[in-house]
Tab-separated table of C-alpha atoms and ligand atoms in Angstrom:
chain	number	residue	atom	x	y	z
A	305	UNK	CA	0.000	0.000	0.000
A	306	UNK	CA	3.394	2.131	0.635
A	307	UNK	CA	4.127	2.297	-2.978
A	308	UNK	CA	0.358	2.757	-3.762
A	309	UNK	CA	0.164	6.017	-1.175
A	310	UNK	CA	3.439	7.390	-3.079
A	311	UNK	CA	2.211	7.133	-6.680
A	312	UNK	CA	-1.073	8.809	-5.552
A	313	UNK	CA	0.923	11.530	-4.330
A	314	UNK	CA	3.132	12.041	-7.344
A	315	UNK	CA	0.241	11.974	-9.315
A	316	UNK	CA	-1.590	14.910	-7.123
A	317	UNK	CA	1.495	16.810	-8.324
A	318	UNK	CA	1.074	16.372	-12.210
A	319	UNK	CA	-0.178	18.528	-14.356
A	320	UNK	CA	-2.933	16.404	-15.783
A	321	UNK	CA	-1.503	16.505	-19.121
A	322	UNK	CA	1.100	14.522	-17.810
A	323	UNK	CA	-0.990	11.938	-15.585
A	324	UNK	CA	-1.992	9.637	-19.014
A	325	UNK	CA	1.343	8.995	-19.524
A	326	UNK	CA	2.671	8.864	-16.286
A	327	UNK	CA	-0.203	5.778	-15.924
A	328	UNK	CA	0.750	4.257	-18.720
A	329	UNK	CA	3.954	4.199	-18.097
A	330	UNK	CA	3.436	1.757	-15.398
A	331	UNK	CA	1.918	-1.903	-14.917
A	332	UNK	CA	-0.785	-3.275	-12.654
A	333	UNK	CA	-0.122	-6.781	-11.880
A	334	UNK	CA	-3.460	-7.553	-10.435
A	335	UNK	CA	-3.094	-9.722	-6.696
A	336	UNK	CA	-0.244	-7.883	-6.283
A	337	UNK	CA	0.258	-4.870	-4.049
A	338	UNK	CA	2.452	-2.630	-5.949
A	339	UNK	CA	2.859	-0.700	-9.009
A	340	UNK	CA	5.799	-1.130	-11.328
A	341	UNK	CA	7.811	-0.645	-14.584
A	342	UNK	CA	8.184	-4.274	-16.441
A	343	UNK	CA	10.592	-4.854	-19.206
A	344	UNK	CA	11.086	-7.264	-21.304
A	345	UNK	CA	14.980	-7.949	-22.510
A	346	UNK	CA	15.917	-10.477	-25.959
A	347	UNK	CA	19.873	-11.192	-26.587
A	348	UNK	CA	20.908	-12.737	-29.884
A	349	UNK	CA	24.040	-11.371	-30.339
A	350	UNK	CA	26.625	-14.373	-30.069
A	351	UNK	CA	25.187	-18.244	-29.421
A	352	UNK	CA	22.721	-17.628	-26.779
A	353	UNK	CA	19.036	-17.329	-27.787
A	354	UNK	CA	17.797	-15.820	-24.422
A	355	UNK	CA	15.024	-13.417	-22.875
A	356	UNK	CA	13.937	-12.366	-19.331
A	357	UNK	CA	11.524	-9.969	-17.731
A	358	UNK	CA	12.722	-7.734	-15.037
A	359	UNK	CA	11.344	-5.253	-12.734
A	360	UNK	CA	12.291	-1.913	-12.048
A	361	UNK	CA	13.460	-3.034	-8.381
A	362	UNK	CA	15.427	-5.840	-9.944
A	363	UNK	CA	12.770	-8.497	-9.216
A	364	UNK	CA	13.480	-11.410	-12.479
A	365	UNK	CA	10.240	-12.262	-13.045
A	366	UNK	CA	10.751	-15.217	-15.759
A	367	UNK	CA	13.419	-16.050	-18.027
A	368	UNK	CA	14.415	-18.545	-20.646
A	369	UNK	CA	17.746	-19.377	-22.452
A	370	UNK	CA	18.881	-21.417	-25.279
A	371	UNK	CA	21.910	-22.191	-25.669
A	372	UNK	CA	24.255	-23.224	-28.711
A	373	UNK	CA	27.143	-24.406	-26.782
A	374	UNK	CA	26.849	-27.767	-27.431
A	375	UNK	CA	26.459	-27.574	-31.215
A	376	UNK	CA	29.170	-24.976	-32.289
A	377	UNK	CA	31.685	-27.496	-29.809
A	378	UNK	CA	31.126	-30.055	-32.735
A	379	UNK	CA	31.831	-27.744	-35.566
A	380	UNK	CA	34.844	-26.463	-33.600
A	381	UNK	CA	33.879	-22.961	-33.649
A	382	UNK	CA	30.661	-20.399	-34.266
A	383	UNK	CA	29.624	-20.812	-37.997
A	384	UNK	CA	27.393	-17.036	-38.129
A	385	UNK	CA	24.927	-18.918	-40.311
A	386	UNK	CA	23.960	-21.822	-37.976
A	387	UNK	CA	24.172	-19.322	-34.898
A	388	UNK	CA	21.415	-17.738	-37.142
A	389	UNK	CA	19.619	-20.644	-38.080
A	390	UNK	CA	19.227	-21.507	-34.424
A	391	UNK	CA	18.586	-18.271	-33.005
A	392	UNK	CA	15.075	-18.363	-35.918
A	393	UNK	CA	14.422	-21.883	-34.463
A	394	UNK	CA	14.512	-20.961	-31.067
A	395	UNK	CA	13.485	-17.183	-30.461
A	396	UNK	CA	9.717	-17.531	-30.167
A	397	UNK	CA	9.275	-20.227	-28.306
A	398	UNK	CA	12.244	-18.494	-25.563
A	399	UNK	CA	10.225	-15.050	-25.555
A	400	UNK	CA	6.708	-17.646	-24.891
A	401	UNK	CA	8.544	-19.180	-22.463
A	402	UNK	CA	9.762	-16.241	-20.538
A	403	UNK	CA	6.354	-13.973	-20.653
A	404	UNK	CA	4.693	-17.387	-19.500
A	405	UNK	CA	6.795	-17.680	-16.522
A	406	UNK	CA	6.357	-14.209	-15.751
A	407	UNK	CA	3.191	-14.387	-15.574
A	408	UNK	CA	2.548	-11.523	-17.901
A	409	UNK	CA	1.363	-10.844	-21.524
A	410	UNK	CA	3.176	-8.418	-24.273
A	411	UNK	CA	0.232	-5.585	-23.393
A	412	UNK	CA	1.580	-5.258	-19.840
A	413	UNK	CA	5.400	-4.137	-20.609
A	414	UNK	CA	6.749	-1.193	-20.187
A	415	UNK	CA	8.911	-2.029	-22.861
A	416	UNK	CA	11.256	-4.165	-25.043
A	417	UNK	CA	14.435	-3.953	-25.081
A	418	UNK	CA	16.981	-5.634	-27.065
A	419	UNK	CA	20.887	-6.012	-27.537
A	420	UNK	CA	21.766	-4.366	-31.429
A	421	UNK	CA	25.784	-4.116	-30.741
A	422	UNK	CA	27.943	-5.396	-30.786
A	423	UNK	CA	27.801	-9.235	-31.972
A	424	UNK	CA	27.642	-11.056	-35.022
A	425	UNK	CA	25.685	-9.793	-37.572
A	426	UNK	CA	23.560	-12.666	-38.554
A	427	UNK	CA	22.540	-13.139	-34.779
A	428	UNK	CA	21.789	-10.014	-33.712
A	429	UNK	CA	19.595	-9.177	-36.667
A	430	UNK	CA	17.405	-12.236	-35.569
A	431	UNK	CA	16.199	-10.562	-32.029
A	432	UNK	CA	15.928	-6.984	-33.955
A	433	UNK	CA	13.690	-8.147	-36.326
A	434	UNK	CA	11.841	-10.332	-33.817
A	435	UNK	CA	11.865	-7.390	-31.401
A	436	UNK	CA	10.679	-5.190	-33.753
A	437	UNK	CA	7.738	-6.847	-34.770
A	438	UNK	CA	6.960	-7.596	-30.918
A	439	UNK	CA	6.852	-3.793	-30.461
A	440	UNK	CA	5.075	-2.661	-33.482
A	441	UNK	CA	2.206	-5.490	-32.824
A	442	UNK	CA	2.112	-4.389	-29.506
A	443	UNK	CA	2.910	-0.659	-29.467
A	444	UNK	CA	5.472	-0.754	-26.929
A	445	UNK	CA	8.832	1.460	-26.622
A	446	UNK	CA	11.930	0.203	-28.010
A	447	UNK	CA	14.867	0.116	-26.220
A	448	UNK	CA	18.479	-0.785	-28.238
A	449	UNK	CA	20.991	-2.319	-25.821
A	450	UNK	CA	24.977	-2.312	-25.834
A	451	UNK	CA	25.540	-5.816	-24.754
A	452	UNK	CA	28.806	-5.153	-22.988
A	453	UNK	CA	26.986	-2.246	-21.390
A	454	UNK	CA	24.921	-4.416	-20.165
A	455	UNK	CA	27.849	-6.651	-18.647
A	456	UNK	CA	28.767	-3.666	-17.013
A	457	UNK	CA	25.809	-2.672	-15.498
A	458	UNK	CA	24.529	-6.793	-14.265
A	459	UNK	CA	26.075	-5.762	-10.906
A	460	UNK	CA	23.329	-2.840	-9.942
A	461	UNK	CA	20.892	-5.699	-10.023
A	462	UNK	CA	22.082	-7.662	-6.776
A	463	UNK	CA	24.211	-4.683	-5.383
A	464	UNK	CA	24.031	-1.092	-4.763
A	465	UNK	CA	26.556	0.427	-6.855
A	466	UNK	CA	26.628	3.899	-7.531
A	467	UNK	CA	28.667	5.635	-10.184
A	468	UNK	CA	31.442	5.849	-10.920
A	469	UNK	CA	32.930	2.351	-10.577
A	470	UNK	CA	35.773	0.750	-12.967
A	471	UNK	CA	34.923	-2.111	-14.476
A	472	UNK	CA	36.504	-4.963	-16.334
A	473	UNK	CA	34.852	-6.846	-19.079
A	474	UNK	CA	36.152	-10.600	-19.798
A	475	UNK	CA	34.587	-12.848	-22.418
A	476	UNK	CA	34.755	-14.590	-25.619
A	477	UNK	CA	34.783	-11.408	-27.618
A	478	UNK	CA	36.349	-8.553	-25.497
A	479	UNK	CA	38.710	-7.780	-22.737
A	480	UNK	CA	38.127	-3.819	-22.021
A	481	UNK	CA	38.423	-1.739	-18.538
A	482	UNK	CA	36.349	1.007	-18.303
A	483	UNK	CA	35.339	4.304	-15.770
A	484	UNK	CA	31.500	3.481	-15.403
A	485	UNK	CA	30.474	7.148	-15.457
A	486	UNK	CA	26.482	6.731	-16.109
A	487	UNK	CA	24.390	4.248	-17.665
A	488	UNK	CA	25.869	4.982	-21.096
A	489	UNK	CA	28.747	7.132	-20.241
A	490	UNK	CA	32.045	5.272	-19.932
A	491	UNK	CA	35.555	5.888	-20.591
A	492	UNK	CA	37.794	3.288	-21.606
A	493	UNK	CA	41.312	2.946	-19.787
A	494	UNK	CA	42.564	-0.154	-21.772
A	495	UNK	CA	41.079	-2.727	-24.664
A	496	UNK	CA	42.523	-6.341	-26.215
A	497	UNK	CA	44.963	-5.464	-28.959
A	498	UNK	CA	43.993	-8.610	-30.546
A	499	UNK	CA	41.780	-11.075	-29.146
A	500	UNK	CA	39.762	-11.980	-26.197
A	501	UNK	CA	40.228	-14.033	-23.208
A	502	UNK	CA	37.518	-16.448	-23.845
A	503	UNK	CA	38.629	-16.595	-27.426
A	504	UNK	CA	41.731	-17.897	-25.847
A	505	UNK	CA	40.427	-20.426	-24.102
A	506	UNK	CA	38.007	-21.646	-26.276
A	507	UNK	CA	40.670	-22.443	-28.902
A	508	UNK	CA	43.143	-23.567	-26.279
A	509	UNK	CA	40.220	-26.573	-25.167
A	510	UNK	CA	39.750	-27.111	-28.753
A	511	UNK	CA	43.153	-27.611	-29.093
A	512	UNK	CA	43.561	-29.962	-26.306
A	513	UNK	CA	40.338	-31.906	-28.079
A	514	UNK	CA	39.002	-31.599	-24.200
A	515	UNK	CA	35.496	-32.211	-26.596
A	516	UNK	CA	36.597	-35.927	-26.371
A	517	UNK	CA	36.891	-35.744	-22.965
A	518	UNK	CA	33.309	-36.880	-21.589
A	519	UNK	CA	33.143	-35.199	-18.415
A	520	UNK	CA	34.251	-31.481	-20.538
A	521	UNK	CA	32.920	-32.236	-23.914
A	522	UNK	CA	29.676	-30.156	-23.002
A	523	UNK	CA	31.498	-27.401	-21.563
A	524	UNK	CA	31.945	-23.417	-23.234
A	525	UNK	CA	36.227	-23.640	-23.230
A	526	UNK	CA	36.684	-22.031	-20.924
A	527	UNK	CA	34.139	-23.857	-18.302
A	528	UNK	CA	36.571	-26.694	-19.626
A	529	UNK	CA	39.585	-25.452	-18.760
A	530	UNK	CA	38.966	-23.932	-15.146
A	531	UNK	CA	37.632	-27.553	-14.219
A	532	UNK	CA	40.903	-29.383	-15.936
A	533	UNK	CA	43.076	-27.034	-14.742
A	534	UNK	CA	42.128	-28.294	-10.941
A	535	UNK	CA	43.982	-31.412	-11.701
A	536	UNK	CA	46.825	-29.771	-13.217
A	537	UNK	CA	50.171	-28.477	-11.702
A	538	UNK	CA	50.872	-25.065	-13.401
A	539	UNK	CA	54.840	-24.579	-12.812
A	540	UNK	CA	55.121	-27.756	-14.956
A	541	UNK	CA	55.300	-24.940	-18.241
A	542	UNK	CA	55.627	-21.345	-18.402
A	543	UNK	CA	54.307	-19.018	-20.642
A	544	UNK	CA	55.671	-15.653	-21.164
A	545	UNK	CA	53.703	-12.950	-19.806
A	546	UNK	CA	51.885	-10.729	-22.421
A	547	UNK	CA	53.080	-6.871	-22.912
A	548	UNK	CA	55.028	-7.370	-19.974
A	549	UNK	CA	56.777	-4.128	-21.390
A	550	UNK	CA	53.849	-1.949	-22.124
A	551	UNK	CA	53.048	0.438	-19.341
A	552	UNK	CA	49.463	1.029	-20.031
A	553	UNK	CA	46.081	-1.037	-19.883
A	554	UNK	CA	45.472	-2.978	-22.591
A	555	UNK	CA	45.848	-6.514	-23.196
A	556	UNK	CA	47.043	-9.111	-25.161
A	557	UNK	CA	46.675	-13.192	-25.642
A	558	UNK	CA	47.372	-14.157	-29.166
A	559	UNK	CA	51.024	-14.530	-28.470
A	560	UNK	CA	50.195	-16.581	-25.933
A	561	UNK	CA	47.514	-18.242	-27.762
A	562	UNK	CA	50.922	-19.090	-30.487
A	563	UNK	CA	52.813	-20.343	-27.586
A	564	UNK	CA	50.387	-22.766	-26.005
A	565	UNK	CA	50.116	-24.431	-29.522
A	566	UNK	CA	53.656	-24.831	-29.726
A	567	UNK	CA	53.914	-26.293	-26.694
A	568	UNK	CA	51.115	-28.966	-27.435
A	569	UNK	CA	52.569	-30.016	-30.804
A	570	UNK	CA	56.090	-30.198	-28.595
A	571	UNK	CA	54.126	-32.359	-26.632
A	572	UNK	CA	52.609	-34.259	-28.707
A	573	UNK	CA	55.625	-35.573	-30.512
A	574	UNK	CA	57.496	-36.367	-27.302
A	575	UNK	CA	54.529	-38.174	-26.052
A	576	UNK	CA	53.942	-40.139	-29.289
A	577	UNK	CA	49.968	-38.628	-29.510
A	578	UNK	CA	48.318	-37.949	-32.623
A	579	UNK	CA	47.151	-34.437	-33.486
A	580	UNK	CA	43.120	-34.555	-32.125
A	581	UNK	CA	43.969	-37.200	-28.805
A	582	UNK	CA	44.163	-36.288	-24.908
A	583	UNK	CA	47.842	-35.465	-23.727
A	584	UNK	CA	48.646	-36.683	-20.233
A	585	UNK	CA	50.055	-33.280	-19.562
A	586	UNK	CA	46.878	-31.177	-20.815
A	587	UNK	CA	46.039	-30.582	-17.196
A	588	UNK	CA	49.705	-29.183	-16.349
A	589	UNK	CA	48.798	-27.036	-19.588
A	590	UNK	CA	45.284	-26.451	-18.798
A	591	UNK	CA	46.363	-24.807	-15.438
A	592	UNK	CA	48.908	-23.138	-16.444
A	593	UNK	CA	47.497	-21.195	-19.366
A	594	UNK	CA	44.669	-20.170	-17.091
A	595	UNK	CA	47.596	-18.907	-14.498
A	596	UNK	CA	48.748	-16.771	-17.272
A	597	UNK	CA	45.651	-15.133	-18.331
A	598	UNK	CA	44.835	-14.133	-14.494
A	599	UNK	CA	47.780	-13.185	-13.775
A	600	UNK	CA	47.916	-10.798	-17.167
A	601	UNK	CA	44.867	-9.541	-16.811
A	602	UNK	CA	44.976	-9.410	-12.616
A	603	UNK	CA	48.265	-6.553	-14.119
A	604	UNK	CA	46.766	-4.902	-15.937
A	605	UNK	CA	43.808	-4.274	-14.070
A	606	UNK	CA	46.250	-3.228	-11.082
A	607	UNK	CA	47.532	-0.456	-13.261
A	608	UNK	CA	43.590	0.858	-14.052
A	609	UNK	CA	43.088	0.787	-10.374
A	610	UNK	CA	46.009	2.467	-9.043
A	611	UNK	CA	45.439	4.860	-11.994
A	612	UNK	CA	41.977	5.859	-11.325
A	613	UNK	CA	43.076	6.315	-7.354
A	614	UNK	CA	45.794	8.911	-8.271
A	615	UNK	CA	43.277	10.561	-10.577
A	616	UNK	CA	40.504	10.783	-7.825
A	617	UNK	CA	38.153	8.171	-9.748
A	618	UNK	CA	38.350	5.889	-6.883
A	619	UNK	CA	37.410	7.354	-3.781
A	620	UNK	CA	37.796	5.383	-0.395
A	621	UNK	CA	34.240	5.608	-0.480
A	622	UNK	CA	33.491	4.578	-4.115
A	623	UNK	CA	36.856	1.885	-4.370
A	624	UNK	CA	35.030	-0.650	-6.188
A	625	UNK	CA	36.014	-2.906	-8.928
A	626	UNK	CA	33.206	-4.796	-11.038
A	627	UNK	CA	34.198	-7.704	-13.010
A	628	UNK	CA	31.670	-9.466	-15.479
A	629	UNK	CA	30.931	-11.577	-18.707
A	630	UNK	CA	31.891	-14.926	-19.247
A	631	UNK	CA	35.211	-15.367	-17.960
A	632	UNK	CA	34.381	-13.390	-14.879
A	633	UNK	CA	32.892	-17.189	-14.070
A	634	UNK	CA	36.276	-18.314	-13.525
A	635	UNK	CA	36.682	-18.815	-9.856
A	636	UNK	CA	40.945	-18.865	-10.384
A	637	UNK	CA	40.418	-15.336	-12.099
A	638	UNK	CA	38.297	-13.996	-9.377
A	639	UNK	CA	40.409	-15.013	-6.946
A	640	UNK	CA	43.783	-13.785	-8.374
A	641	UNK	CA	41.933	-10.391	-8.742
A	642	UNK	CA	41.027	-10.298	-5.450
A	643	UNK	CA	44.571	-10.454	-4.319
A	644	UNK	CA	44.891	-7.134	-6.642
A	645	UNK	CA	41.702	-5.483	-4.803
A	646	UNK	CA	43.118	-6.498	-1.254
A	647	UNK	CA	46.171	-4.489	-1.769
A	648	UNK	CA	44.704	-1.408	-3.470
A	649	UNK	CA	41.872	-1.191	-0.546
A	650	UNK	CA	38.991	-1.552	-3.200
A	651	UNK	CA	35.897	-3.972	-3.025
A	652	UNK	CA	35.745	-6.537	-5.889
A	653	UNK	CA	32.217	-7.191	-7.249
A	654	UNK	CA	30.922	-10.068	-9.193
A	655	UNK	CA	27.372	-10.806	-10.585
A	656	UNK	CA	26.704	-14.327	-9.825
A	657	UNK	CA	28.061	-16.498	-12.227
A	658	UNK	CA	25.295	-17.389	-14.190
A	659	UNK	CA	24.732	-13.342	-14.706
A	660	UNK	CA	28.473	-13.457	-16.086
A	661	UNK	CA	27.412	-15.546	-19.386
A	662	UNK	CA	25.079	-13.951	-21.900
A	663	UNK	CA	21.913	-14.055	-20.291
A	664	UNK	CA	18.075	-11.923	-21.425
A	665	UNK	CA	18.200	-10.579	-17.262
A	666	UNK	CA	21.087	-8.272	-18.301
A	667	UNK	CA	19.512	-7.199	-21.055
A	668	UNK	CA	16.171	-6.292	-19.653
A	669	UNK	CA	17.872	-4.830	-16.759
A	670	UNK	CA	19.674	-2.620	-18.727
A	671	UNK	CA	16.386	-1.657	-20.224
A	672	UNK	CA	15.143	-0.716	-16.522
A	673	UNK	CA	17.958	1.920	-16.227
A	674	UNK	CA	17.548	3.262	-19.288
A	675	UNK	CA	13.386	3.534	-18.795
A	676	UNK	CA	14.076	5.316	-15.346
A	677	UNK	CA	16.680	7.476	-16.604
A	678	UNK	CA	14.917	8.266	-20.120
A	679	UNK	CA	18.003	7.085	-22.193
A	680	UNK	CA	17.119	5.826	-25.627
A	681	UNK	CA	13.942	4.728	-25.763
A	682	UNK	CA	12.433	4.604	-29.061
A	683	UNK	CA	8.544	5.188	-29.947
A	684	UNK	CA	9.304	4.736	-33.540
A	685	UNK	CA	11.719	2.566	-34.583
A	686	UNK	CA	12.345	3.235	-38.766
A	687	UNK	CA	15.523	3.012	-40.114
A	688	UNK	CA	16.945	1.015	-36.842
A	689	UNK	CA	19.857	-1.323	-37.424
A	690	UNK	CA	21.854	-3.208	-35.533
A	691	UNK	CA	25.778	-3.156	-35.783
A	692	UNK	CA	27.683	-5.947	-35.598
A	693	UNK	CA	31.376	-3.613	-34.573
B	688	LIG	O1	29.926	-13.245	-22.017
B	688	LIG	P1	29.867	-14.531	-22.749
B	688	LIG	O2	28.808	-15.529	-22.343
B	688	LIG	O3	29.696	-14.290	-24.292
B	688	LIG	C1	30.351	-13.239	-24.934
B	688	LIG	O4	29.809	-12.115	-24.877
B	688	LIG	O5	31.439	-13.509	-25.478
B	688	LIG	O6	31.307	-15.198	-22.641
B	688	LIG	C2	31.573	-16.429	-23.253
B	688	LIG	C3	33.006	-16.774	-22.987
B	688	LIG	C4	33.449	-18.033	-23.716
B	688	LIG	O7	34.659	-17.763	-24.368
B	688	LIG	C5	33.629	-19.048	-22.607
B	688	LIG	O8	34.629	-20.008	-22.869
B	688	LIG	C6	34.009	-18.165	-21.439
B	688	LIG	O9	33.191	-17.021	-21.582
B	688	LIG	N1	33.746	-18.811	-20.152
B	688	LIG	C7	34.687	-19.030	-19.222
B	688	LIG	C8	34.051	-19.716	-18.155
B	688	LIG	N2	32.726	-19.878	-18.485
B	688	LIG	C9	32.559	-19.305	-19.704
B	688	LIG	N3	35.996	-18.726	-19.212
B	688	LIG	C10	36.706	-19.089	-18.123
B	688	LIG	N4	36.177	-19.773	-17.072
B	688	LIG	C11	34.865	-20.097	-17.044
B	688	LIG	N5	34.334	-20.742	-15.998
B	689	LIG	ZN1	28.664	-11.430	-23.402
């Protein structure tokens, strides 16, 4: 009744011009005692087919993933037109699914909001066009997401985090660190010079054919590798450590990505094994590779942290360091960047892991700040595309 005393006393304040649209703007959930914003969130941009609806308090009210994992393991990598093909088969029974579970039909969102950058190109045009035609049946507000925005901004869900906060994006496409300024205002301290962490691992699993491994061959690479890598003794090899000479924040991992392989075909000669089979030292190599990645990136993000403290971006008060996406699911990477965060006197944040992977909560949330901030919402959506870079 709380809330429902406050809106009738906002409302006593409009002028009544405004009251129409301040109504609409909100949704009734009959049974239920309160009054709020619903938004629905799609993300097709990579191999995940996945939508959720979310609350303006946070509150996932249904959700529904697909995901492609399993198939692009057997092609050995994402082919963009079966990604497509998959995200067609899959994206209306995922949004059915998820407005089911939430117990609420297209008329009673706020909004729709969907990830349009960046990804690959044949994905991401399946939720746009799927979104689009959502909205314009339904004549709902369009809201275009930045997926790694919305990496950046999973973490306001389950904690209060106020801006600014640095952040550092892991997973299969980018490795960034960024000043969170605002919902859509952040400045980048350092990027991959070439490719991403995830990318890494995924071709270093691949490598190791950890697919014909039955207790990994289900696994995203990296998944693979964190649980191998358990098993393994890491000072058995050691791999240089990327731009070792570069004082600034970016990153690197394809020359590590060149040494690994070296190493396996090494390997595989001295151990007699045919080019596709298990080595007995892929653990040792599993473990190792995954030191080197933490360690790099644990680094560089030491640098962005004791930057942004000399700058005055990091306050005592504000010290906080968000890591997300994919490979912020690795528990050996979280844990070597806690040792950074320790040291430095900041507090290290993590979204659950399951908000780490690509995931329609993260998109819909980021379609909840954006609604309460007015940031991009579309009422007509002509001439929208999505972009791929
Ligand atoms: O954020 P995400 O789901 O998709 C992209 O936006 O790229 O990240 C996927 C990446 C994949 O490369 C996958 O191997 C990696 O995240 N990943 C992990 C773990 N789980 C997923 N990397 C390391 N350790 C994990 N536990
Ligand atoms: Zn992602």
């Amino acid at each position: 009744m709380l809330t429902v005393n406050k809106t009738l006393g906002v409302l006593c304040r409009l002028p009544k011009w405004q009251i129409h649209g301040f109504l609409r703007s909100f949704t009734f959930r009959p049974g239920k005692q309160f009054l709020h914003k619903l938004v629905l969130g799609i993300e097709t941009s990579c191999d995940d087919t996945a939508a959720a609806v979310v609350d303006e308090t946070g509150s996932i009210l249904g959700e529904a993933i697909h995901s492609q994992t399993e198939v692009h393991l057997k092609t050995g990598g994402i082919i963009p037109s079966v990604a497509q093909q998959l995200h067609r088969e899959n994206i209306e029974q995922i949004v059915k699914k998820t407005l089911c579970a939430s117990g609420v039909t297209p008329n009673e969102l706020s909004a729709v909001a969907t990830t349009v950058k960046p990804g690959l190109a044949l994905s991401l045009g399946v939720g746009l066009e799927y979104s689009l035609q959502l909205v314009n049946q339904y004549k709902k507000p369009f809201i275009p997401i930045h997926h790694m925005e919305a990496h950046a901004l999973t973490i306001r869900i389950t904690n209060k985090v106020d801006f600014p906060f640095l952040v550092l994006l892991v997973s299969g496409g980018h490795c960034l660190l960024a000043i969170v300024q605002g919902i859509s205002d952040f400045l980048l301290l350092g990027k991959s010079l070439d490719m991403a962490p995830g990318d890494l691992l995924d071709k270093v699993a691949r490598r190791l054919s950890l697919i014909k491994h039955p207790a990994y061959s289900t696994m995203s690479g990296g998944k693979a590798i964190e649980h191998l890598a358990k098993q393994g003794n890491r000072l058995h090899f050691d791999f240089q450590h990327p731009l070792h000479y570069c004082r600034n924040c970016n990153f690197s991992f394809s020359g590590l990505q060149t040494a690994v392989d070296k190493i396996i075909t090494q390997k595989e000669k001295e151990e007699g094994v045919e080019k596709g089979h298990i080595l007995s030292c892929a653990a040792d190599i599993a473990a190792a590779v995954q030191h080197t990645v933490a360690s790099h990136i644990a680094k560089r993000t030491h640098r962005a942290i004791l930057f942004c403290q000399q700058r005055g971006f990091l306050t005592p008060s504000n010290a906080i360091l968000v890591v997300s996406g994919g490979v912020a699911s690795n528990l050996y990477i979280r844990r070597t960047l806690e040792i950074v965060t320790r040291a430095t006197n900041c507090v290290l944040l993590c979204p659950p892991v399951k908000l780490c992977t690509d995931n329609g909560i993260m998109i819909a949330w980021n379609g909840v700040e954006r609604l309460r901030a007015g940031l991009g919402i579309l009422y007509n959506t002509e001439g929208l595309r999505y972009e791929p870079k």
